Amino acid sequence: MSTDTDTGTGSGAVPQARTEGRLAARDLTLAYENRTVVDGLDLVVPDGRVTVIVGPNACGKSTTLRALGRLLRPARGAVLLDGEDLAKLPTKRIARSLGLLPQTPVAPEAITVADLVSRGRQPHQAWWKQWSEEDERAVTEAMERTDVTALADRSVDELSGGQRQRVWIAMALAQETDLLLLDEPTTYLDIAHQVEVLDLVRRLNRTRGRTVVLVLHDLNQAARYADHLIAMKAGRVVAEGPPEEVVTETLVREVFGLPAVVVPDPVTGSPLVVPGAPWTP
């Protein structure tokens, strides 16, 4: 299990090399047509931890997560899974190790909730191994954990945005991978369900040892739930490490352009970012 001794702290800190982790990026450059979004990025996802990537809009955090899940082919460099180039591995092998929930997934028309969640078990299927009791257990548990059991027979098309998001998370959980990548999983959720989802992520990590990587917009939620925080700006890692070392007033101003005060969260003790005085007439 990775340690946090190699942290970058404060403004412009350069992260030291990390050597432990099944999932890593080496000299990773990502582009859409001729527009480079991420340039020469190196990172290692610490095993058995909750890692959260934060940064301003268009900084490359979701693009990086897409590459870590092989939804985007690198223009240069590589993503490594267990030391092997992700681009060269069989799809089914990746799907048994790595689950990914993208930012805007699209469900097949008229599919029911139960059927969509069941698709998380496809990597475990083969012509000689059809639906099993293990598959049934995984789907049932995933639906219970995300509070969508009562929606099992409903069409996904009929659901609210928050309900639909929880169903997609259930599908990712049913896949039962050791590595779980979630791109803004709290989108469309009210504050109560945001907390439920993030508590669920932490519980999966703590009780089952799942390695989780999240992209979050809310810096305070990121600081509250992350073991390892990665701050990005303009396609590069600005700082990484434990939230209490990364989230500083200087970094918030540099990365987000926001004057703020950072104080301890009265409940968790994690860094809490309080923006500066609001505009007044």
Coordinates of C-alpha atoms in Angstrom, one line a residue:
M1 CA 0.0 0.0 0.0
S2 CA 1.3 3.4 -1.0
T3 CA 2.5 6.0 1.5
D4 CA 2.0 9.7 1.4
T5 CA 5.6 10.8 2.1
D6 CA 6.0 11.9 -1.5
T7 CA 3.7 14.9 -1.5
G8 CA 3.8 18.2 -3.3
T9 CA 2.6 21.0 -1.2
G10 CA 1.8 24.6 -1.8
S11 CA 1.9 26.7 -4.9
G12 CA 3.7 25.2 -7.9
A13 CA 5.0 22.2 -5.9
V14 CA 6.4 19.5 -8.1
P15 CA 5.2 16.0 -7.1
Q16 CA 7.9 13.5 -6.4
A17 CA 7.9 10.2 -8.3
R18 CA 5.6 7.5 -6.8
T19 CA 6.6 3.9 -7.2
E20 CA 3.6 1.9 -5.9
G21 CA 0.4 1.5 -7.7
R22 CA -1.2 -0.9 -10.3
L23 CA -2.4 2.1 -12.4
A24 CA -0.1 4.7 -13.6
A25 CA 0.6 7.3 -16.4
R26 CA 4.0 7.9 -17.9
D27 CA 4.8 11.0 -20.0
L28 CA 1.1 11.1 -20.9
T29 CA 0.0 13.5 -23.6
L30 CA -3.7 13.7 -24.5
A31 CA -5.2 15.7 -27.4
Y32 CA -8.5 16.2 -29.3
E33 CA -7.5 16.6 -32.9
N34 CA -4.8 19.3 -32.8
R35 CA -5.6 20.6 -29.3
T36 CA -3.4 19.3 -26.6
V37 CA -5.3 19.0 -23.3
V38 CA -2.8 17.1 -21.1
D39 CA 1.0 17.4 -21.8
G40 CA 3.7 15.1 -20.4
L41 CA 1.8 14.0 -17.3
D42 CA 3.2 11.5 -14.8
L43 CA 1.2 10.1 -12.0
V44 CA 0.7 6.9 -10.0
V45 CA -2.7 6.0 -8.4
P46 CA -1.9 4.8 -4.9
D47 CA -3.2 1.2 -4.3
G48 CA -6.0 0.8 -1.8
R49 CA -6.7 4.5 -1.4
V50 CA -9.3 7.0 -2.5
T51 CA -7.7 9.4 -5.0
V52 CA -9.6 12.6 -6.0
I53 CA -8.6 14.8 -9.0
V54 CA -9.6 18.4 -8.8
G55 CA -9.0 21.5 -10.8
P56 CA -10.8 24.3 -12.8
N57 CA -13.0 23.6 -15.8
A58 CA -11.1 22.4 -18.9
C59 CA -7.9 21.7 -16.9
G60 CA -7.8 18.1 -18.2
K61 CA -9.0 16.1 -15.1
S62 CA -11.8 14.3 -16.9
T63 CA -9.7 13.8 -20.0
T64 CA -7.0 12.2 -17.8
L65 CA -9.6 9.9 -16.2
R66 CA -10.9 8.9 -19.6
A67 CA -7.3 7.9 -20.6
L68 CA -6.8 5.9 -17.4
G69 CA -10.0 4.0 -18.4
R70 CA -8.8 3.5 -22.0
L71 CA -11.6 5.6 -23.4
L72 CA -9.0 7.9 -24.9
R73 CA -5.9 6.9 -26.7
P74 CA -2.7 8.8 -25.7
A75 CA -1.0 11.0 -28.3
R76 CA 2.2 10.2 -26.5
G77 CA 3.2 8.2 -23.5
A78 CA 1.2 5.4 -22.0
V79 CA -1.2 4.3 -19.2
L80 CA 0.1 1.3 -17.4
L81 CA -1.9 -1.4 -15.7
D82 CA 0.3 -3.7 -13.6
G83 CA 3.2 -2.4 -15.6
E84 CA 1.7 -3.2 -19.0
D85 CA 0.6 -0.7 -21.6
L86 CA -3.2 -0.4 -21.3
A87 CA -3.6 0.1 -25.0
K88 CA -2.2 -3.4 -25.7
L89 CA -4.3 -5.4 -23.2
P90 CA -7.4 -7.4 -24.1
T91 CA -10.6 -5.5 -23.4
K92 CA -12.1 -8.2 -21.2
R93 CA -9.0 -8.4 -19.0
I94 CA -9.1 -4.7 -18.4
A95 CA -12.9 -4.8 -17.6
R96 CA -12.2 -7.4 -14.9
S97 CA -9.7 -5.2 -13.2
L98 CA -10.9 -1.7 -13.9
G99 CA -14.4 -0.2 -13.8
L100 CA -15.2 3.2 -15.3
L101 CA -18.2 5.4 -15.0
P102 CA -17.8 8.3 -17.5
Q103 CA -19.3 11.7 -17.0
T104 CA -22.3 11.3 -19.4
P105 CA -23.1 7.6 -20.0
V106 CA -25.9 6.7 -22.4
A107 CA -28.3 3.9 -21.7
P108 CA -29.9 1.7 -24.4
E109 CA -33.4 2.8 -25.2
A110 CA -36.1 1.4 -22.9
I111 CA -33.7 -0.7 -20.8
T112 CA -34.8 -1.4 -17.3
V113 CA -32.8 -0.6 -14.2
A114 CA -32.2 -4.2 -13.3
D115 CA -31.0 -5.0 -16.9
L116 CA -28.6 -2.0 -17.0
V117 CA -27.1 -2.9 -13.6
S118 CA -26.8 -6.5 -14.8
R119 CA -24.6 -5.4 -17.6
G120 CA -21.9 -4.7 -15.1
R121 CA -21.4 -8.5 -15.0
Q122 CA -20.6 -8.9 -18.7
P123 CA -16.8 -9.0 -18.2
H124 CA -17.3 -12.1 -16.0
Q125 CA -19.4 -13.9 -18.7
A126 CA -18.3 -16.4 -21.3
W127 CA -19.9 -19.0 -23.5
W128 CA -19.1 -21.7 -20.9
K129 CA -20.1 -19.5 -17.9
Q130 CA -23.5 -18.0 -18.1
W131 CA -25.4 -16.1 -15.3
S132 CA -24.6 -17.5 -11.9
E133 CA -25.5 -17.0 -8.3
E134 CA -22.4 -14.9 -7.9
D135 CA -23.7 -12.6 -10.6
E136 CA -27.1 -12.4 -8.9
R137 CA -25.5 -11.5 -5.6
A138 CA -23.3 -8.8 -7.1
V139 CA -26.2 -7.1 -8.8
T140 CA -28.5 -7.3 -5.8
E141 CA -25.8 -5.9 -3.5
A142 CA -25.0 -3.1 -5.9
M143 CA -28.6 -2.0 -6.2
E144 CA -29.1 -2.2 -2.4
R145 CA -26.0 0.0 -1.8
T146 CA -27.2 2.7 -4.2
D147 CA -30.8 2.6 -3.1
V148 CA -32.3 1.6 -6.5
T149 CA -33.8 -1.8 -5.7
A150 CA -37.3 -0.3 -5.7
L151 CA -36.6 1.0 -9.3
A152 CA -35.6 -2.4 -10.7
D153 CA -38.5 -2.8 -13.2
R154 CA -38.6 0.9 -14.2
S155 CA -37.2 2.0 -17.5
V156 CA -34.0 4.1 -17.1
D157 CA -35.5 6.6 -19.5
E158 CA -38.3 7.4 -16.9
L159 CA -35.9 8.2 -14.1
S160 CA -34.9 11.6 -12.7
G161 CA -31.3 12.7 -13.2
G162 CA -30.4 11.7 -9.7
Q163 CA -32.0 8.3 -9.9
R164 CA -30.3 7.6 -13.2
Q165 CA -26.9 8.6 -11.8
R166 CA -27.4 6.1 -8.9
V167 CA -28.3 3.4 -11.3
W168 CA -25.1 3.9 -13.3
I169 CA -23.1 3.8 -10.1
A170 CA -24.8 0.5 -9.2
M171 CA -23.7 -0.9 -12.6
A172 CA -20.1 0.1 -11.9
L173 CA -20.3 -1.5 -8.5
A174 CA -21.8 -4.7 -9.9
Q175 CA -18.7 -5.1 -12.0
E176 CA -16.7 -5.7 -8.8
T177 CA -13.3 -4.5 -10.0
D178 CA -10.4 -3.8 -7.8
L179 CA -10.0 -0.4 -9.5
L180 CA -12.9 2.0 -9.8
L181 CA -12.8 5.2 -11.8
L182 CA -15.7 7.7 -11.3
D183 CA -16.0 10.9 -13.3
E184 CA -18.1 13.4 -11.3
P185 CA -20.3 10.7 -9.8
T186 CA -22.3 13.3 -7.7
T187 CA -23.6 15.1 -10.8
Y188 CA -27.4 15.6 -10.7
L189 CA -27.6 14.5 -7.1
D190 CA -29.0 16.6 -4.2
I191 CA -26.7 17.1 -1.2
A192 CA -28.1 14.2 0.7
H193 CA -27.4 11.7 -2.1
Q194 CA -24.0 13.3 -2.8
V195 CA -23.0 12.4 0.7
E196 CA -24.5 8.9 0.4
V197 CA -22.6 8.2 -2.8
L198 CA -19.3 9.5 -1.4
D199 CA -19.8 7.6 1.9
L200 CA -20.4 4.5 -0.2
V201 CA -17.2 5.1 -2.1
R202 CA -15.2 5.4 1.1
R203 CA -17.0 2.3 2.6
L204 CA -16.0 0.2 -0.4
N205 CA -12.5 1.4 -0.1
R206 CA -12.2 0.8 3.7
T207 CA -14.1 -2.5 3.9
R208 CA -13.2 -4.1 0.5
G209 CA -9.9 -2.5 -0.3
R210 CA -11.1 -1.0 -3.6
T211 CA -8.8 1.5 -5.2
V212 CA -10.9 4.5 -6.3
V213 CA -10.2 7.5 -8.5
L214 CA -12.8 10.3 -8.5
V215 CA -13.0 13.5 -10.4
L216 CA -14.9 16.1 -8.3
H217 CA -15.7 19.7 -8.8
D218 CA -16.4 20.4 -5.1
L219 CA -13.0 21.1 -3.5
N220 CA -14.4 20.7 0.0
Q221 CA -16.0 17.3 -0.8
A222 CA -12.7 16.3 -2.4
A223 CA -10.7 17.3 0.7
R224 CA -13.2 15.5 3.0
Y225 CA -13.2 12.1 1.2
A226 CA -9.7 11.9 -0.4
D227 CA -6.8 10.0 1.0
H228 CA -4.7 11.3 -1.9
L229 CA -5.6 14.6 -3.7
I230 CA -4.3 15.6 -7.1
A231 CA -4.7 19.2 -8.1
M232 CA -4.4 20.0 -11.9
K233 CA -4.2 23.2 -13.9
A234 CA -3.7 23.5 -17.7
G235 CA -3.1 19.8 -18.2
R236 CA -0.5 19.4 -15.5
V237 CA -0.3 18.2 -11.9
V238 CA 0.3 21.3 -9.7
A239 CA 0.4 19.4 -6.4
E240 CA -0.5 16.0 -4.9
G241 CA -0.6 14.4 -1.5
P242 CA -2.8 14.3 1.6
P243 CA -5.6 17.0 1.4
E244 CA -4.3 18.7 4.6
E245 CA -1.0 19.4 2.8
V246 CA -2.3 20.2 -0.7
V247 CA -5.3 22.4 0.1
T248 CA -3.8 25.7 1.0
E249 CA -4.8 29.3 0.5
T250 CA -2.0 29.8 -1.9
L251 CA -2.9 26.8 -4.0
V252 CA -6.6 27.7 -4.1
R253 CA -5.7 31.1 -5.4
E254 CA -3.2 29.8 -8.0
V255 CA -5.3 26.9 -9.3
F256 CA -8.8 28.3 -9.1
G257 CA -8.1 32.1 -9.0
L258 CA -10.1 32.3 -5.8
P259 CA -9.1 34.3 -2.7
A260 CA -10.1 32.2 0.2
V261 CA -9.4 31.2 3.8
V262 CA -8.7 27.5 4.6
V263 CA -9.9 26.4 8.0
P264 CA -10.4 22.9 9.6
D265 CA -13.8 21.3 8.9
P266 CA -15.5 21.3 12.3
V267 CA -16.8 17.7 11.7
T268 CA -13.9 15.9 10.0
G269 CA -10.9 18.2 10.6
S270 CA -10.2 18.2 6.8
P271 CA -9.4 21.4 5.0
L272 CA -12.5 23.6 4.4
V273 CA -12.2 26.3 1.8
V274 CA -14.2 29.5 2.7
P275 CA -14.3 31.9 -0.3
G276 CA -13.4 35.6 0.3
A277 CA -16.0 38.3 0.8
P278 CA -18.8 38.2 -1.8
W279 CA -19.6 41.1 -4.1
T280 CA -21.7 43.9 -2.6
P281 CA -23.1 47.1 -4.2

